[in-house]
Structure formats: C-alpha cells, structure tokens
Coordinates of C-alpha atoms in Angstrom, one line a residue:
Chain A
X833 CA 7.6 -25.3 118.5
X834 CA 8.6 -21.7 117.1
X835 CA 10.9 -23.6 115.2
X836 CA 8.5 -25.7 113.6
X837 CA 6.4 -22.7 112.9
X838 CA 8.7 -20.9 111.1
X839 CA 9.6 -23.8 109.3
X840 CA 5.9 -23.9 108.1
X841 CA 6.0 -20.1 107.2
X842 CA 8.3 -21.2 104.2
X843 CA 6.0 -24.5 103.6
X844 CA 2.9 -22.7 103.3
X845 CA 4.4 -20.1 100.4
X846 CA 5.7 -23.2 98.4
X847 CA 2.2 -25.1 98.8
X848 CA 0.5 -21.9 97.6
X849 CA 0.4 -20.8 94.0
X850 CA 1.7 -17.0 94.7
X851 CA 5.5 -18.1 93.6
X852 CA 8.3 -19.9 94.8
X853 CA 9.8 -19.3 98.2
X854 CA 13.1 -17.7 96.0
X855 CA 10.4 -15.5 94.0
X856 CA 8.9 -14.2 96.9
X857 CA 12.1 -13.8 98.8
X858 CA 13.3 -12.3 95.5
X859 CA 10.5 -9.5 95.2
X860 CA 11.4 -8.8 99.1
X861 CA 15.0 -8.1 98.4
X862 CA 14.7 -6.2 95.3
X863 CA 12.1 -4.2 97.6
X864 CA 14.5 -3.9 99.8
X865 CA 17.4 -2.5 97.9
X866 CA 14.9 0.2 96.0
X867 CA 13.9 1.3 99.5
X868 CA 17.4 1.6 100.8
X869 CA 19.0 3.1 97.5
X870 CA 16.7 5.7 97.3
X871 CA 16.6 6.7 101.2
X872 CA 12.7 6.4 101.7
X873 CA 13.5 4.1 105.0
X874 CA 14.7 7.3 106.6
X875 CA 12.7 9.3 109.3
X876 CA 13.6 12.5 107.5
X877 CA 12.2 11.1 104.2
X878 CA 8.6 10.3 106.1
X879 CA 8.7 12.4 109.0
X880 CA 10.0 15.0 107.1
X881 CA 6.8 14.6 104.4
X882 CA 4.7 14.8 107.2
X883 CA 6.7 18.7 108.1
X884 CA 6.4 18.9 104.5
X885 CA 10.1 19.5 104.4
X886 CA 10.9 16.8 102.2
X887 CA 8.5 15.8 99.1
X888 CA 10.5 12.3 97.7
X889 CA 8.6 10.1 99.2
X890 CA 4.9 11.6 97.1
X891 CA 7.0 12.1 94.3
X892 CA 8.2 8.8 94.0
X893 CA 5.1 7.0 95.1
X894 CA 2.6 8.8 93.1
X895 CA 4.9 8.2 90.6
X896 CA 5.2 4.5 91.1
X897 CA 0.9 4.2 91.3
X898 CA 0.8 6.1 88.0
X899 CA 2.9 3.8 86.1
X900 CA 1.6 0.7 88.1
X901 CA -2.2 1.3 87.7
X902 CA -1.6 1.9 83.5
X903 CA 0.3 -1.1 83.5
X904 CA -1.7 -3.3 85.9
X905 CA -4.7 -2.5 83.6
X906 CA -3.5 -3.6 80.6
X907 CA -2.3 -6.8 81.6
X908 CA -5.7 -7.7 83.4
X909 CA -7.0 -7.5 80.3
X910 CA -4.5 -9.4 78.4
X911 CA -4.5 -11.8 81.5
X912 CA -1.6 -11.8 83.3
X913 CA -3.1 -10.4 86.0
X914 CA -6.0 -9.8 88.0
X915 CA -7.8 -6.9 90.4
X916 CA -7.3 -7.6 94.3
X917 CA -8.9 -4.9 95.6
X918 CA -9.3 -4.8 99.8
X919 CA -13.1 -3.9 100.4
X920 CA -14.5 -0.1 101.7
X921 CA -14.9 -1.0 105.7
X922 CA -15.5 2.8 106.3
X923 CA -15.0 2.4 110.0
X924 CA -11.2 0.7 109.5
X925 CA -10.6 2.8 106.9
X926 CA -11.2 6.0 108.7
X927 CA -10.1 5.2 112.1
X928 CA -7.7 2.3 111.1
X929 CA -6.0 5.3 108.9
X930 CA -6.0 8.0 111.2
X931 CA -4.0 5.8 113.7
X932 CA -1.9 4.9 110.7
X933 CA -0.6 8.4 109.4
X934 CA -0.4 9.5 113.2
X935 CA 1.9 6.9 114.1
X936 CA 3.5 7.2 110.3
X937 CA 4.3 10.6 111.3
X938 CA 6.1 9.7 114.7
X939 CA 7.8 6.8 114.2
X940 CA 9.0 8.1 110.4
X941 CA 8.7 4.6 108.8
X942 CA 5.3 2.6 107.7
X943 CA 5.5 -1.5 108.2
X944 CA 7.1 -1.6 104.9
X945 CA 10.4 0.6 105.6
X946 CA 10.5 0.0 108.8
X947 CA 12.5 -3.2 108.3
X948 CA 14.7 -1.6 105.7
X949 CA 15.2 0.8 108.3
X950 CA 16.1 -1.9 110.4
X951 CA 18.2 -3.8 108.1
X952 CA 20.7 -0.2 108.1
X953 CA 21.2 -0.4 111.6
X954 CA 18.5 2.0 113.3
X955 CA 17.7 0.8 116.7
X956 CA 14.8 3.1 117.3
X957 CA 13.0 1.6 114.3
X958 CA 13.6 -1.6 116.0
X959 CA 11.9 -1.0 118.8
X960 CA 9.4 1.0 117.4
X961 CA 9.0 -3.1 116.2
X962 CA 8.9 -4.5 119.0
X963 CA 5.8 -2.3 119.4
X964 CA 3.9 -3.4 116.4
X965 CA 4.7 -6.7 117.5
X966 CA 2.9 -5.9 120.9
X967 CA 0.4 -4.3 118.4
X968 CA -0.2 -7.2 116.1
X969 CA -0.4 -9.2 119.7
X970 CA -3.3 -7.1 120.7
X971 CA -5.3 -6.7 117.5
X972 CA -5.1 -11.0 117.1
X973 CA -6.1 -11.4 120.6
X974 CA -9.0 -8.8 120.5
X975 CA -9.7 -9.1 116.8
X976 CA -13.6 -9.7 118.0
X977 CA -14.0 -6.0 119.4
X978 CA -11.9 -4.5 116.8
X979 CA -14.3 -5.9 113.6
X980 CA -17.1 -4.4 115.5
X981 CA -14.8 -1.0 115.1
X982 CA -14.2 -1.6 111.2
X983 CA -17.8 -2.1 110.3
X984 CA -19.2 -4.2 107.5
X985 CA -17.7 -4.6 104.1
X986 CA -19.8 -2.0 101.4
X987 CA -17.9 -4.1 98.5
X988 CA -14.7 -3.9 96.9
X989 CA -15.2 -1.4 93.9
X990 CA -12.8 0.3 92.0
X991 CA -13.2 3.6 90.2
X992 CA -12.6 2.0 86.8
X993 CA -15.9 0.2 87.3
X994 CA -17.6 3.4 87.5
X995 CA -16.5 4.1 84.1
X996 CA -18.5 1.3 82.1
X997 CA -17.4 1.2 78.5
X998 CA -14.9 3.8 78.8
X999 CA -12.2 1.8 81.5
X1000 CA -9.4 2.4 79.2
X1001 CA -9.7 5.6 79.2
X1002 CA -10.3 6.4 82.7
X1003 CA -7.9 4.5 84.0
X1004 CA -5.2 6.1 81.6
X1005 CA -6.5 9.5 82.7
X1006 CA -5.7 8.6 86.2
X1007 CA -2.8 7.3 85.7
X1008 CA -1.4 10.0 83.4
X1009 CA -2.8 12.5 86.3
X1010 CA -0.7 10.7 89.3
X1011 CA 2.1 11.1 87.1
X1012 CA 2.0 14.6 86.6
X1013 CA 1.3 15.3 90.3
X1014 CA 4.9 13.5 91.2
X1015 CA 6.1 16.0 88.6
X1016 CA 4.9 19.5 89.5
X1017 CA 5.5 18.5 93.6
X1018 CA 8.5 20.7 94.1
X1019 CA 11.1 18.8 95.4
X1020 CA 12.5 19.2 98.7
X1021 CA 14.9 17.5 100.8
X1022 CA 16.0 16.8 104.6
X1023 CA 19.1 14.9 104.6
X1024 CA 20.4 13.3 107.9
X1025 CA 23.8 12.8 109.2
X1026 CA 24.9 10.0 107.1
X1027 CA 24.1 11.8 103.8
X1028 CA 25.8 15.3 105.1
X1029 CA 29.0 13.2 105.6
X1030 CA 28.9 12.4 102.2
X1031 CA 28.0 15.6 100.9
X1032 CA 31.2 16.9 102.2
X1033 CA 33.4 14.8 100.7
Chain B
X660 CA 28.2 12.7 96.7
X661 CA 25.3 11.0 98.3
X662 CA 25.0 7.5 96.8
X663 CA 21.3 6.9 96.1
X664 CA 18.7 6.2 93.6
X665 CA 16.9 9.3 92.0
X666 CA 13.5 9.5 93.2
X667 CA 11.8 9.4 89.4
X668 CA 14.0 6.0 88.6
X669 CA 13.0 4.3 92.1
X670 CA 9.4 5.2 91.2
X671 CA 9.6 3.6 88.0
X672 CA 11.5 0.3 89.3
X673 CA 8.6 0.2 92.0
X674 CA 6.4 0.1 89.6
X675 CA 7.6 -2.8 87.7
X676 CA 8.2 -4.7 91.2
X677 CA 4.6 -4.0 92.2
X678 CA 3.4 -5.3 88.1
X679 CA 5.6 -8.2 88.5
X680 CA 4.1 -9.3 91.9
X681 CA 0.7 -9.3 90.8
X682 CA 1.5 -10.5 87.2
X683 CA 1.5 -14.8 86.9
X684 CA 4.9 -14.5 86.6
X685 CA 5.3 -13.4 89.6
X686 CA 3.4 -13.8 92.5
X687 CA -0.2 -13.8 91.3
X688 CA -1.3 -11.1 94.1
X689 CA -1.1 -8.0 95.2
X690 CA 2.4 -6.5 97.3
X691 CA 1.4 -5.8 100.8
X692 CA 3.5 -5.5 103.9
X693 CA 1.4 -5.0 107.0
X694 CA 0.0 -9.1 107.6
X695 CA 3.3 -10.3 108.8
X696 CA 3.3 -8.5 112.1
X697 CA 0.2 -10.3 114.1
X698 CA 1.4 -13.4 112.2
X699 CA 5.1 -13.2 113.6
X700 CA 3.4 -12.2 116.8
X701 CA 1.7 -15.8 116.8
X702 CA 4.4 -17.3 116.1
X703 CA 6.5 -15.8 119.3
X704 CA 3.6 -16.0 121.6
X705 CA 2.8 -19.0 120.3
X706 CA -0.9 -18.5 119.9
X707 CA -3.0 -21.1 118.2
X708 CA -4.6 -20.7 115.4
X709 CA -7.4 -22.6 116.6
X710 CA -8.0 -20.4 119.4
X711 CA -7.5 -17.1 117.5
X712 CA -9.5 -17.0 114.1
X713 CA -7.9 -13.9 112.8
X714 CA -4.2 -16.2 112.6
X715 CA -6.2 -18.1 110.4
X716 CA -7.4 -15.0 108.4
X717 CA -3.6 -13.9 108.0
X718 CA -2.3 -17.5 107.6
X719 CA -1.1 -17.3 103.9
X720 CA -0.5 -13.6 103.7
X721 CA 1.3 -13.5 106.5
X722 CA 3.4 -16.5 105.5
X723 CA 4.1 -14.9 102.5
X724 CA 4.8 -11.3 103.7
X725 CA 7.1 -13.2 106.3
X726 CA 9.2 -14.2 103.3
X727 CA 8.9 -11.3 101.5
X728 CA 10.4 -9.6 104.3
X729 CA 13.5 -11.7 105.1
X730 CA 14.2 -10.8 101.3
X731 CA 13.7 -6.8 102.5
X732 CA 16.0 -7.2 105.0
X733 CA 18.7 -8.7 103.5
X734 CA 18.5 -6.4 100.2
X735 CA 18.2 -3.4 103.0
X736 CA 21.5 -4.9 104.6
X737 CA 23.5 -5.5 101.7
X738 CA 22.4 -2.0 99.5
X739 CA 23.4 -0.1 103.2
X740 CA 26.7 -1.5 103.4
X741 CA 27.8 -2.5 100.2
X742 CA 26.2 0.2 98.0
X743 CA 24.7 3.3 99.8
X744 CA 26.9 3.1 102.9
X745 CA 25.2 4.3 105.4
X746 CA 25.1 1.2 107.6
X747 CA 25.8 1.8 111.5
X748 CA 24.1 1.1 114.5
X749 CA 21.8 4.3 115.6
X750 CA 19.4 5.3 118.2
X751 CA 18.5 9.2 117.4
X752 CA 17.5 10.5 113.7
X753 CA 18.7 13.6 113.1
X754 CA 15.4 14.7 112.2
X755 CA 13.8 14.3 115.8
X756 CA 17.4 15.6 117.4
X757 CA 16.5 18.8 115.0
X758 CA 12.7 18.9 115.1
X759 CA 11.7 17.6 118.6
X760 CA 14.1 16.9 120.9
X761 CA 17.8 15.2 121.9
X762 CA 16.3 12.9 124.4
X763 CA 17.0 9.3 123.5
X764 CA 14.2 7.9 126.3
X765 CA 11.9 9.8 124.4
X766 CA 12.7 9.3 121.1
X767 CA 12.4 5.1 122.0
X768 CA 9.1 5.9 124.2
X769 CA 7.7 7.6 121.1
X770 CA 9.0 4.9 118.5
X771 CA 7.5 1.7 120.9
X772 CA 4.2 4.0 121.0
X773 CA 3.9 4.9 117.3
X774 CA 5.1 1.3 116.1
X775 CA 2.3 -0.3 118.5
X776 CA -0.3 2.1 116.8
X777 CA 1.0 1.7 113.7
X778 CA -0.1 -1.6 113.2
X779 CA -3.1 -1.4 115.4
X780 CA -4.2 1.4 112.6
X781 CA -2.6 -0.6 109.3
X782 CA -4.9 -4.0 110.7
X783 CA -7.7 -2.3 111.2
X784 CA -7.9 -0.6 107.7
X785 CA -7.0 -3.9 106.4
X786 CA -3.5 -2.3 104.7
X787 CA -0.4 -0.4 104.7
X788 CA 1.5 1.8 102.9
X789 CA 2.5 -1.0 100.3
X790 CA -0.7 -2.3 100.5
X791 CA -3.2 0.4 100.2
X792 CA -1.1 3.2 98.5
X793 CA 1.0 1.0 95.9
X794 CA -1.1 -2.0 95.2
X795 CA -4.4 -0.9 95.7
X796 CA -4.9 2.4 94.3
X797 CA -3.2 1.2 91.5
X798 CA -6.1 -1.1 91.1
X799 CA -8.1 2.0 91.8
X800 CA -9.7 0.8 94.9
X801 CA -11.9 3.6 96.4
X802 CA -11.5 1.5 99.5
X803 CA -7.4 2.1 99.0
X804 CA -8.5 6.0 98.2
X805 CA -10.2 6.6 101.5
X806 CA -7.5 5.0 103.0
X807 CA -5.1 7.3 101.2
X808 CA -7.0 10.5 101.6
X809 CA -7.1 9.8 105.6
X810 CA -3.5 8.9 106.0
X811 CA -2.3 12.1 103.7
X812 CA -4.8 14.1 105.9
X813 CA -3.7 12.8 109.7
X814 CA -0.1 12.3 108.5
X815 CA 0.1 16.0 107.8
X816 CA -1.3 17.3 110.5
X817 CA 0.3 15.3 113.1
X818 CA 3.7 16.9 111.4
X819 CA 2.4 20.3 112.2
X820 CA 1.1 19.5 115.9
X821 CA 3.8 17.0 116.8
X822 CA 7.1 18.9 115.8
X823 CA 8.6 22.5 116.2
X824 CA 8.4 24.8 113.1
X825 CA 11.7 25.8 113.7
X826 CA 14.7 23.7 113.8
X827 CA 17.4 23.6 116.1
X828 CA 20.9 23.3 115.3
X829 CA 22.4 20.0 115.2

C-alpha cells in the first residue's frame, strides 16, 4: 500500500506538465549540491544568522532573490514564465511565520536544508524530521482548525502591480537594491568542526 | 582549506536554478520545499485522501517536492562525500556544544520540538524558506514579504533569547 503510493508520487509528476521525473529530480540534486557546497545546511550557517554571528546565509539569499526577480521579470514578459504568487493570509503569514523563524532558529535548518543536512550525516537534523513529519501529521489531520487560524485570502498581489506603467522599472530597482544589501552585509562566519579540521591542514 | 562554494557564486547559481524551475523549460512553477512533509506523512500513516481534504490540496506539490527532494538528497550525499568532505554521522553541532549546551538529550529534545513546529509554522503560512524567500519575493509577493519580514524578525530574536552571548570553549 505505501508501496503503491510512492509509486504514484513518481506517476503523478510525469502525468503533470511541471517536467519530467529526471527534471525535477535534476533541479533537486543540483539544489542539493549548491546547498551542500556552500555550507548553508549547517546549524552554524542558520543558527548562527539567527546570533548574528554568521551573515552567508542573507548574503547569498538576497543575493540569489535579486538576480532571480530581474530575471524572472523579464522572461514573464517574453513568456517563458509566469507569476505564482502564494496569496496574503495575514493570520498564516504572521503566526505561521513566527513559528517558522522560531523553530528556524532552534533546529538551524528550514525544510529545505534540512534534508541536505541530512544527506551529510547529521542525526539531529533527522530527528528534528521525524518531528515535522509528526507536524505535517497534525496540520493534515487538523487542517479544519488551522484555516480558521490563517484567515481568508486578501489576493495574491505583488509589488510590481503597484507600479502600473512603470514595472520594469520597479522591479529592476528592487532587484538592483537586494543586490546591494547582500553586498554591504559584512561578512561573518562560524565554522564547525568539520571545516576547522580543514582549516588546519 | 575549506572546500566550499563562495557565497556570491552560490547566490548567483540559485538564482538560475530558481529561473530555470519556473521557466517552460523547466518546471513551469515556482521552487518550494515545505508540501512534501504532510504529503510523506500521508503516505506513512496511510491517510486517505478522501478523508483528509488538505492531502488532496498538497497532492501534486507534494508529489513533486517529494521528487525534488530525493534529487536534494542525493546531490547533498554525493557533494558531502565526494566534493566537500564533510560526510560523517553526527548528533551535536558545534554551534549548540558552544552556544547552549553539550547535552545530546537536549539538543534531540530541542531538534524533534523545532522540526514539529517548523512545519506546523511553514503550512500554515503556506511556504518555506524556498518557497516564500527565493520564489516568491522574487515574484515580489507582498504575501512572500510579510512572510519574510516575520521570519527575519522572530528568527532574530529567538537567537538572542535562546542562546548565550558568550561562547564556551569547545
């Protein structure tokens, strides 16, 4: 039964018109070796972000949205691509990210490099797992009294829309501003074990 | 010498990942992370979809972050032992033996806790990290910049509240 349901997981990406198994499985490893190679899956990458002892992770993720939201634009309108934005639920948002950066803080991973994390050997990060799977347990079984905490949807806007006539321009603006805040972040580093060994050689 | 990825080229590289996913090319959608946990969890409690309507909410993005993910872990596997070299089975991060404590009960009490919430608090925003941060605000989603702002906001704080200022010796 399991079996046949994970079976399904890869039937349901191949049915779907959001690439082939191998693309998707493709964008995953790539993600996965970016994550690794640049050490953002370790606790003193996020945890240490949240201390404010180690600034790579902002740097290269403001970074990364800066590029990403110039490009992004730009191929919408040649149309290679199009907007998914989530919609503003202000109570999910608010509460939904409190929780998140709380727990982002503790755990030192985010659902993302977690599995990296994983992937490295960390056993911590694997039962930190475990307790998302518990969590993603709860919130299926109990999804009806957590909508009632996320509150109804007040549209999915975007800031470019607020900008009629002059998108281009805004979004370059943001994008070029992003990019200049991964610059002038000072950058400071917490290195673990594994990379002291290294350092020493 | 550390072997890893400068920060400025691992930006840019994302980047071009996070284009390529939501170009045609690619995957036609935005790069998210967070959906494959309550659909895993339906798959090992076995929970029908029938019964449970927000499965069938998560039933193609979670089947396609489910992928996406075997992919993650095997490019984490491989760069950590073939490339970086810093694969080995661990417990404590020398972070939490530095800043909190050398307890391994509670550095796993603490990890189960946080990962629980983690995902409670990702779900109910509607997106993670990869979701919110990298796809969405670079679709400049005010939804994705709420999102941001709070998690920059509680993230920092729980830094300061949760650890010591000064660190101990390893």
């Amino acid at each position: 039964m399991m079996f046949d349901r994970i079976l399904n997981m890869f039937t349901t990406v191949s049915n779907e018109s959001h690439g082939s198994v191998f693309v998707v499985f493709m964008i995953g490893l790539v993600f996965g070796v970016l994550i690794q190679y640049s050490r953002v899956d370790k606790f003193e990458k996020i945890a240490g972000f949240a201390m404010l002892r180690d600034t790579v992770v902002p740097k290269m993720l403001f970074l990364a949205i800066g590029l990403a939201s110039i490009g992004l634009y730009f191929m919408v309108e040649a149309g290679y691509a199009s907007y998914h934005p989530k919609p503003i639920i202000l109570g999910g948002l608010i509460i939904g990210g409190t929780i998140f950066g709380i727990s982002m803080a503790i755990l030192g991973k985010c659902p993302g490099t977690g599995p990296v994390s994983i992937a490295e050997g960390r056993i911590d990060v694997l039962v930190g797992a475990i307790g998302g799977i518990f969590g993603g347990l709860v919130f299926t079984v109990y999804f009806d009294f957590f909508k009632k905490i996320m509150g109804e949807s007040l549209g999915k806007t975007t800031l470019v829309s607020y900008f009629q006539g002059h998108e281009n321009l805004s979004v370059f603006i943001f994008g070029i501003v992003l990019i200049i805040v991964s610059i002038v972040i000072p950058l400071r580093q917490e290195f673990d074990e594994a990379d002291l060994q290294q350092l020493q050689e | 010498m550390i072997r890893r990825m400068p920060w400025w080229l691992a930006g840019i590289l994302m980047a071009l990942l996070v284009l390529f996913t939501f170009s045609v090319f690619g995957a036609n959608r935005p790069f998210g992370a967070s959906t494959y946990v309550p659909y895993f969890a339906g798959i090992l409690f076995d929970l029908s979809p029938e019964k449970y309507p927000y499965l069938k909410e998560v039933h193609f993005a979670g089947a396609w972050e489910g992928v996406m993910l075997l992919g993650a872990l095997t490019g984490g596997f491989l760069t950590s032992v073939f490339v970086t070299k810093t694969f080995r089975l661990s417990i404590m991060p020398t972070g939490w033996k530095k800043y909190k404590n050398s307890s391994v009960i509670s550095r796993l009490v603490w990890s189960f806790i946080s990962g629980f919430f983690l995902i409670i608090g990702a779900r109910l925003a509607g997106g993670c990290t990869s979701g919110h941060f990298l796809s969405g605000m670079a679709q400049t989603a005010i939804s994705s910049m709420i999102f941001g702002g709070v998690v920059l906001l509680s993230l920092i704080i729980t830094g300061k509240v949760f650890y010591k200022s000064e660190a101990n010796d390893v």
